DNA sequence: CATTTATATTCTCTTGCGAGCATATAGACG
DNA sequence: CGTCTATATGCTCGCAAGAGAATATAAATG
């Protein structure tokens, strides 16, 4: 999940995902839309590929990139307990928020209790 | 929103938020839990502060940091359209994937004489 | 085969950022 | 006031990563 967050930290990559949300696109198309040089686009796409956020299909010399939203699930899961904070009452936060169900959490570093 | 993503890209900072989700905490407490040197913790807290993700209250020489989940809202909003993809029916996704040529991403051998 | 087109990769340069240490600030307390 | 404690800030170093240009690969086409 750490990888997903890292990859999403880059605005251009979020923009790529947003574009792919509509439909699969070619690298050239993305390049044009992003206003980036083509190598930069390819490198961002590589990062997205390695994070499993996009998949690529070949068609001759062209590459169709399509969205693969699955890894975003982990992000959403991390976000979930926070979302319920603003979803419900806001003052529960100010006091002692007690109603906290156990979420499958992924502490990325070592924890010593 | 870009700032939030950037700040969340750091595992230690997500961990801090997770700790503050339980209750407000002192810097020293966070430092101990994270296993980081105190200056590092303070600097992460500064980043979180500047992103509006935490707020700090003074009590003499101590500082109580508490969670401020509001900026996560933007993250959640960005994520929302993707969540719908796996949450509800992802047939919309499948549909436009169907129209596309499909091939696994790394074809290692390509024979051509 | 030569060339053109579409994309990927390599290289260098530069910037940002986190770690780590030393130090500054600021309140508490004798 | 001097000192201790809690936290913040400044500094340097090293590393990861993005920008940008050049080049490599690979398929299509003549």
Short mmCIF file of C-alpha atoms (C1' of nucleotides) in Angstrom, two decimals:
data_model
loop_
_atom_site.label_atom_id
_atom_site.label_comp_id
_atom_site.label_asym_id
_atom_site.label_seq_id
_atom_site.Cartn_x
_atom_site.Cartn_y
_atom_site.Cartn_z
CA UNK A 1 0.00 0.00 0.00
CA UNK A 2 2.94 2.24 0.71
CA UNK A 3 3.83 1.94 -2.94
CA UNK A 4 0.40 3.09 -4.03
CA UNK A 5 0.60 6.17 -1.84
CA UNK A 6 4.03 6.94 -3.15
CA UNK A 7 2.92 6.62 -6.75
CA UNK A 8 -0.16 8.72 -6.17
CA UNK A 9 1.92 11.49 -4.68
CA UNK A 10 2.83 12.54 -8.18
CA UNK A 11 0.18 14.82 -9.74
CA UNK A 12 0.97 13.73 -13.27
CA UNK A 13 0.31 10.14 -12.34
CA UNK A 14 -3.00 10.92 -10.74
CA UNK A 15 -3.84 12.81 -13.88
CA UNK A 16 -2.96 9.78 -15.96
CA UNK A 17 -5.24 7.65 -13.86
CA UNK A 18 -8.00 10.20 -14.25
CA UNK A 19 -7.61 10.08 -18.00
CA UNK A 20 -7.60 6.31 -18.04
CA UNK A 21 -10.72 6.30 -15.97
CA UNK A 22 -12.66 7.39 -19.03
CA UNK A 23 -11.16 4.86 -21.37
CA UNK A 24 -7.89 3.19 -22.32
CA UNK A 25 -5.49 5.44 -24.09
CA UNK A 26 -2.29 5.39 -26.06
CA UNK A 27 0.95 6.79 -24.72
CA UNK A 28 0.93 9.50 -27.33
CA UNK A 29 -2.52 10.56 -26.34
CA UNK A 30 -1.56 10.76 -22.69
CA UNK A 31 1.60 12.62 -23.57
CA UNK A 32 -0.37 15.19 -25.46
CA UNK A 33 -2.95 15.62 -22.74
CA UNK A 34 -0.38 15.94 -20.00
CA UNK A 35 1.83 18.33 -21.90
CA UNK A 36 4.84 16.31 -20.89
CA UNK A 37 7.67 15.02 -23.04
CA UNK A 38 6.99 11.47 -24.13
CA UNK A 39 9.81 9.86 -22.10
CA UNK A 40 8.42 11.38 -18.93
CA UNK A 41 5.03 9.96 -19.69
CA UNK A 42 6.54 6.55 -20.31
CA UNK A 43 8.37 6.68 -17.03
CA UNK A 44 5.29 7.66 -15.11
CA UNK A 45 3.49 4.83 -16.83
CA UNK A 46 6.21 2.48 -15.76
CA UNK A 47 5.77 3.53 -12.16
CA UNK A 48 2.04 3.03 -12.45
CA UNK A 49 2.59 -0.35 -14.07
CA UNK A 50 4.90 -1.50 -11.32
CA UNK A 51 2.36 -0.44 -8.75
CA UNK A 52 -0.25 -2.46 -10.60
CA UNK A 53 -2.37 0.58 -11.23
CA UNK A 54 -2.40 0.25 -15.00
CA UNK A 55 -2.11 -2.55 -17.49
CA UNK A 56 -0.90 -2.35 -21.00
CA UNK A 57 -2.00 -4.11 -24.13
CA UNK A 58 -0.09 -4.19 -27.37
CA UNK A 59 -1.46 -3.40 -30.73
CA UNK A 60 1.38 -3.42 -33.17
CA UNK A 61 3.68 -0.64 -32.17
CA UNK A 62 1.03 1.02 -30.08
CA UNK A 63 0.32 0.48 -26.43
CA UNK A 64 -3.07 0.76 -24.94
CA UNK A 65 -2.90 1.64 -21.29
CA UNK A 66 -5.91 0.88 -19.22
CA UNK A 67 -6.76 1.55 -15.63
CA UNK A 68 -6.43 -1.14 -13.01
CA UNK A 69 -8.03 0.31 -9.89
CA UNK A 70 -7.46 -2.72 -7.72
CA UNK A 71 -4.47 -1.41 -5.72
CA UNK A 72 -6.45 1.68 -4.83
CA UNK A 73 -8.46 -0.58 -2.65
CA UNK A 74 -5.69 -0.61 -0.05
CA UNK A 75 -5.61 3.16 -0.07
CA UNK A 76 -9.32 3.28 0.39
CA UNK A 77 -9.05 0.82 3.25
CA UNK A 78 -6.50 2.92 5.00
CA UNK A 79 -8.70 5.92 4.49
CA UNK A 80 -11.89 4.24 5.66
CA UNK A 81 -11.60 4.84 9.42
CA UNK A 82 -10.92 8.50 8.77
CA UNK A 83 -13.82 8.81 6.43
CA UNK A 84 -16.25 7.74 9.06
CA UNK A 85 -14.99 10.63 11.16
CA UNK A 86 -16.33 13.32 8.92
CA UNK A 87 -19.19 11.21 7.77
CA UNK A 88 -20.73 11.10 11.21
CA UNK A 89 -20.64 13.82 13.81
CA UNK A 90 -17.60 15.96 13.95
CA UNK A 91 -17.59 16.59 17.63
CA UNK A 92 -17.02 12.97 18.40
CA UNK A 93 -13.51 13.66 17.29
CA UNK A 94 -13.03 16.53 19.68
CA UNK A 95 -13.87 14.42 22.62
CA UNK A 96 -12.73 10.90 22.93
CA UNK A 97 -13.67 8.95 19.92
CA UNK A 98 -14.34 5.57 21.29
CA UNK A 99 -16.35 3.73 18.73
CA UNK A 100 -13.53 2.45 16.65
CA UNK A 101 -13.92 -0.91 15.00
CA UNK A 102 -10.80 -2.83 14.22
CA UNK A 103 -9.81 -2.31 10.67
CA UNK A 104 -7.37 -4.49 8.83
CA UNK A 105 -4.50 -2.11 9.16
CA UNK A 106 -1.06 -2.29 7.73
CA UNK A 107 1.53 -0.60 9.90
CA UNK A 108 4.44 -0.14 7.56
CA UNK A 109 7.13 0.13 10.17
CA UNK A 110 8.00 -1.99 13.15
CA UNK A 111 5.97 -1.45 16.21
CA UNK A 112 7.08 -2.12 19.69
CA UNK A 113 4.45 -2.33 22.33
CA UNK B 1 -5.05 18.03 -2.34
CA UNK B 2 -1.71 17.42 -3.93
CA UNK B 3 -0.15 18.36 -0.64
CA UNK B 4 -2.17 15.77 1.23
CA UNK B 5 -1.10 13.02 -1.13
CA UNK B 6 2.48 14.09 -0.82
CA UNK B 7 2.34 14.09 2.94
CA UNK B 8 0.63 10.72 3.07
CA UNK B 9 3.32 9.21 0.90
CA UNK B 10 5.50 8.98 3.98
CA UNK B 11 4.81 5.84 6.03
CA UNK B 12 5.85 7.45 9.30
CA UNK B 13 3.31 10.18 8.78
CA UNK B 14 0.51 7.77 8.08
CA UNK B 15 1.53 5.99 11.22
CA UNK B 16 1.35 9.21 13.17
CA UNK B 17 -2.14 9.80 11.88
CA UNK B 18 -3.09 6.28 12.84
CA UNK B 19 -1.84 6.88 16.36
CA UNK B 20 -3.66 10.18 16.61
CA UNK B 21 -6.80 8.49 15.45
CA UNK B 22 -7.05 6.88 18.86
CA UNK B 23 -6.46 10.02 20.86
CA UNK B 24 -4.33 13.16 21.02
CA UNK B 25 -0.74 12.51 21.94
CA UNK B 26 2.42 14.26 22.97
CA UNK B 27 5.45 14.49 20.74
CA UNK B 28 7.43 12.34 23.09
CA UNK B 29 4.81 9.67 23.01
CA UNK B 30 4.76 9.63 19.24
CA UNK B 31 8.53 9.63 19.13
CA UNK B 32 8.64 6.58 21.32
CA UNK B 33 5.99 4.73 19.35
CA UNK B 34 7.56 5.47 16.03
CA UNK B 35 11.06 4.59 17.10
CA UNK B 36 12.34 7.74 15.47
CA UNK B 37 14.61 10.40 16.89
CA UNK B 38 12.59 13.26 18.31
CA UNK B 39 13.64 15.85 15.70
CA UNK B 40 12.39 13.57 12.93
CA UNK B 41 9.07 13.25 14.64
CA UNK B 42 8.84 17.00 15.04
CA UNK B 43 9.58 17.50 11.39
CA UNK B 44 6.97 15.00 10.31
CA UNK B 45 4.55 16.74 12.58
CA UNK B 46 5.42 20.01 10.96
CA UNK B 47 4.62 18.57 7.55
CA UNK B 48 1.33 17.23 8.87
CA UNK B 49 0.58 20.58 10.47
CA UNK B 50 1.23 22.48 7.28
CA UNK B 51 -1.04 20.12 5.42
CA UNK B 52 -3.72 20.78 8.02
CA UNK B 53 -3.85 17.15 9.00
CA UNK B 54 -3.04 17.72 12.65
CA UNK B 55 -3.54 20.51 15.11
CA UNK B 56 -1.51 21.26 18.15
CA UNK B 57 -2.47 22.51 21.56
CA UNK B 58 -0.04 23.85 24.12
CA UNK B 59 0.10 22.77 27.68
CA UNK B 60 3.10 24.40 29.23
CA UNK B 61 6.09 22.96 27.51
CA UNK B 62 4.13 20.06 26.16
CA UNK B 63 2.31 19.87 22.90
CA UNK B 64 -0.78 17.84 22.35
CA UNK B 65 -1.17 16.83 18.77
CA UNK B 66 -4.57 15.81 17.60
CA UNK B 67 -5.89 14.53 14.35
CA UNK B 68 -7.60 16.81 11.90
CA UNK B 69 -9.04 14.56 9.22
CA UNK B 70 -10.59 17.31 7.18
CA UNK B 71 -7.99 17.46 4.39
CA UNK B 72 -8.39 13.74 3.88
CA UNK B 73 -11.71 14.59 2.45
CA UNK B 74 -10.09 15.79 -0.75
CA UNK B 75 -8.20 12.53 -1.00
CA UNK B 76 -11.37 10.62 -0.48
CA UNK B 77 -13.09 12.70 -3.12
CA UNK B 78 -10.38 11.97 -5.63
CA UNK B 79 -10.66 8.33 -4.78
CA UNK B 80 -14.42 8.18 -4.96
CA UNK B 81 -14.89 7.53 -8.69
CA UNK B 82 -12.39 4.70 -8.49
CA UNK B 83 -14.07 3.20 -5.51
CA UNK B 84 -17.24 2.93 -7.47
CA UNK B 85 -15.38 0.78 -9.92
CA UNK B 86 -14.71 -2.03 -7.55
CA UNK B 87 -17.54 -1.36 -5.16
CA UNK B 88 -20.58 -1.53 -7.36
CA UNK B 89 -20.52 -3.20 -10.69
CA UNK B 90 -17.27 -3.16 -12.46
CA UNK B 91 -19.00 -4.16 -15.60
CA UNK B 92 -18.59 -0.62 -16.79
CA UNK B 93 -14.91 -1.20 -16.57
CA UNK B 94 -15.15 -4.58 -18.20
CA UNK B 95 -17.21 -3.16 -20.96
CA UNK B 96 -14.69 -0.71 -22.19
CA UNK B 97 -11.90 -3.14 -21.57
CA UNK B 98 -13.67 -5.52 -23.87
CA UNK B 99 -13.37 -3.17 -26.75
CA UNK B 100 -9.64 -3.15 -26.39
CA UNK B 101 -6.92 -5.51 -27.52
CA UNK B 102 -5.56 -7.28 -24.56
CA UNK B 103 -2.22 -8.77 -23.84
CA UNK B 104 -0.12 -9.37 -20.74
CA UNK B 105 2.38 -6.63 -20.20
CA UNK B 106 5.77 -8.26 -20.53
CA UNK B 107 6.16 -10.54 -23.51
CA UNK B 108 9.73 -11.66 -23.01
CA UNK B 109 10.42 -13.41 -26.28
CA UNK B 110 9.49 -12.20 -29.66
CA UNK B 111 10.48 -14.40 -32.47
CA UNK B 112 11.12 -12.97 -35.80
CA UNK B 113 13.61 -14.24 -38.36
"C1'" DC C 1 16.73 -3.27 -46.39
"C1'" DA C 2 15.75 1.74 -45.15
"C1'" DT C 3 12.76 4.62 -43.06
"C1'" DT C 4 9.15 6.18 -40.32
"C1'" DT C 5 6.33 5.81 -36.25
"C1'" DA C 6 5.33 4.62 -31.41
"C1'" DT C 7 7.18 3.70 -27.19
"C1'" DA C 8 10.82 2.44 -23.85
"C1'" DT C 9 15.24 2.93 -21.78
"C1'" DT C 10 19.54 5.08 -20.51
"C1'" DC C 11 22.16 8.89 -18.97
"C1'" DT C 12 23.12 13.03 -16.62
"C1'" DC C 13 21.71 16.79 -13.92
"C1'" DT C 14 19.29 18.69 -10.47
"C1'" DT C 15 16.04 19.07 -6.76
"C1'" DG C 16 13.53 17.47 -2.74
"C1'" DC C 17 13.39 15.15 1.23
"C1'" DG C 18 14.41 12.27 5.15
"C1'" DA C 19 18.05 10.90 8.63
"C1'" DG C 20 20.90 12.43 12.14
"C1'" DC C 21 23.21 15.50 14.95
"C1'" DA C 22 23.73 19.82 17.24
"C1'" DT C 23 21.57 23.58 18.90
"C1'" DA C 24 17.82 26.95 19.92
"C1'" DT C 25 13.58 28.15 22.38
"C1'" DA C 26 10.55 28.12 26.04
"C1'" DG C 27 8.23 26.84 30.02
"C1'" DA C 28 8.79 24.61 34.81
"C1'" DC C 29 11.08 24.48 39.02
"C1'" DG C 30 14.72 24.64 42.41
"C1'" DC D 1 19.04 32.98 37.87
"C1'" DG D 2 20.54 28.21 36.51
"C1'" DT D 3 18.92 24.07 35.06
"C1'" DC D 4 16.05 20.51 33.51
"C1'" DT D 5 12.57 19.04 30.34
"C1'" DA D 6 9.85 19.12 26.09
"C1'" DT D 7 9.81 20.44 21.58
"C1'" DA D 8 11.41 22.92 17.45
"C1'" DT D 9 14.81 24.40 14.09
"C1'" DG D 10 19.16 24.63 11.39
"C1'" DC D 11 22.61 22.24 9.13
"C1'" DT D 12 24.83 18.76 6.35
"C1'" DC D 13 24.81 14.45 4.02
"C1'" DG D 14 23.08 10.94 1.20
"C1'" DC D 15 19.65 9.06 -1.56
"C1'" DA D 16 15.61 8.67 -4.33
"C1'" DA D 17 13.26 10.62 -7.99
"C1'" DG D 18 11.77 13.84 -11.71
"C1'" DA D 19 13.21 16.60 -15.97
"C1'" DG D 20 15.17 16.49 -20.29
"C1'" DA D 21 17.91 15.00 -24.19
"C1'" DA D 22 19.70 11.22 -26.70
"C1'" DT D 23 19.24 6.76 -28.03
"C1'" DA D 24 17.42 1.99 -28.31
"C1'" DT D 25 13.78 -1.20 -29.69
"C1'" DA D 26 10.21 -2.85 -32.40
"C1'" DA D 27 6.71 -2.89 -35.64
"C1'" DA D 28 4.82 -1.07 -39.99
"C1'" DT D 29 5.56 0.37 -44.56
"C1'" DG D 30 7.59 1.22 -48.92
#
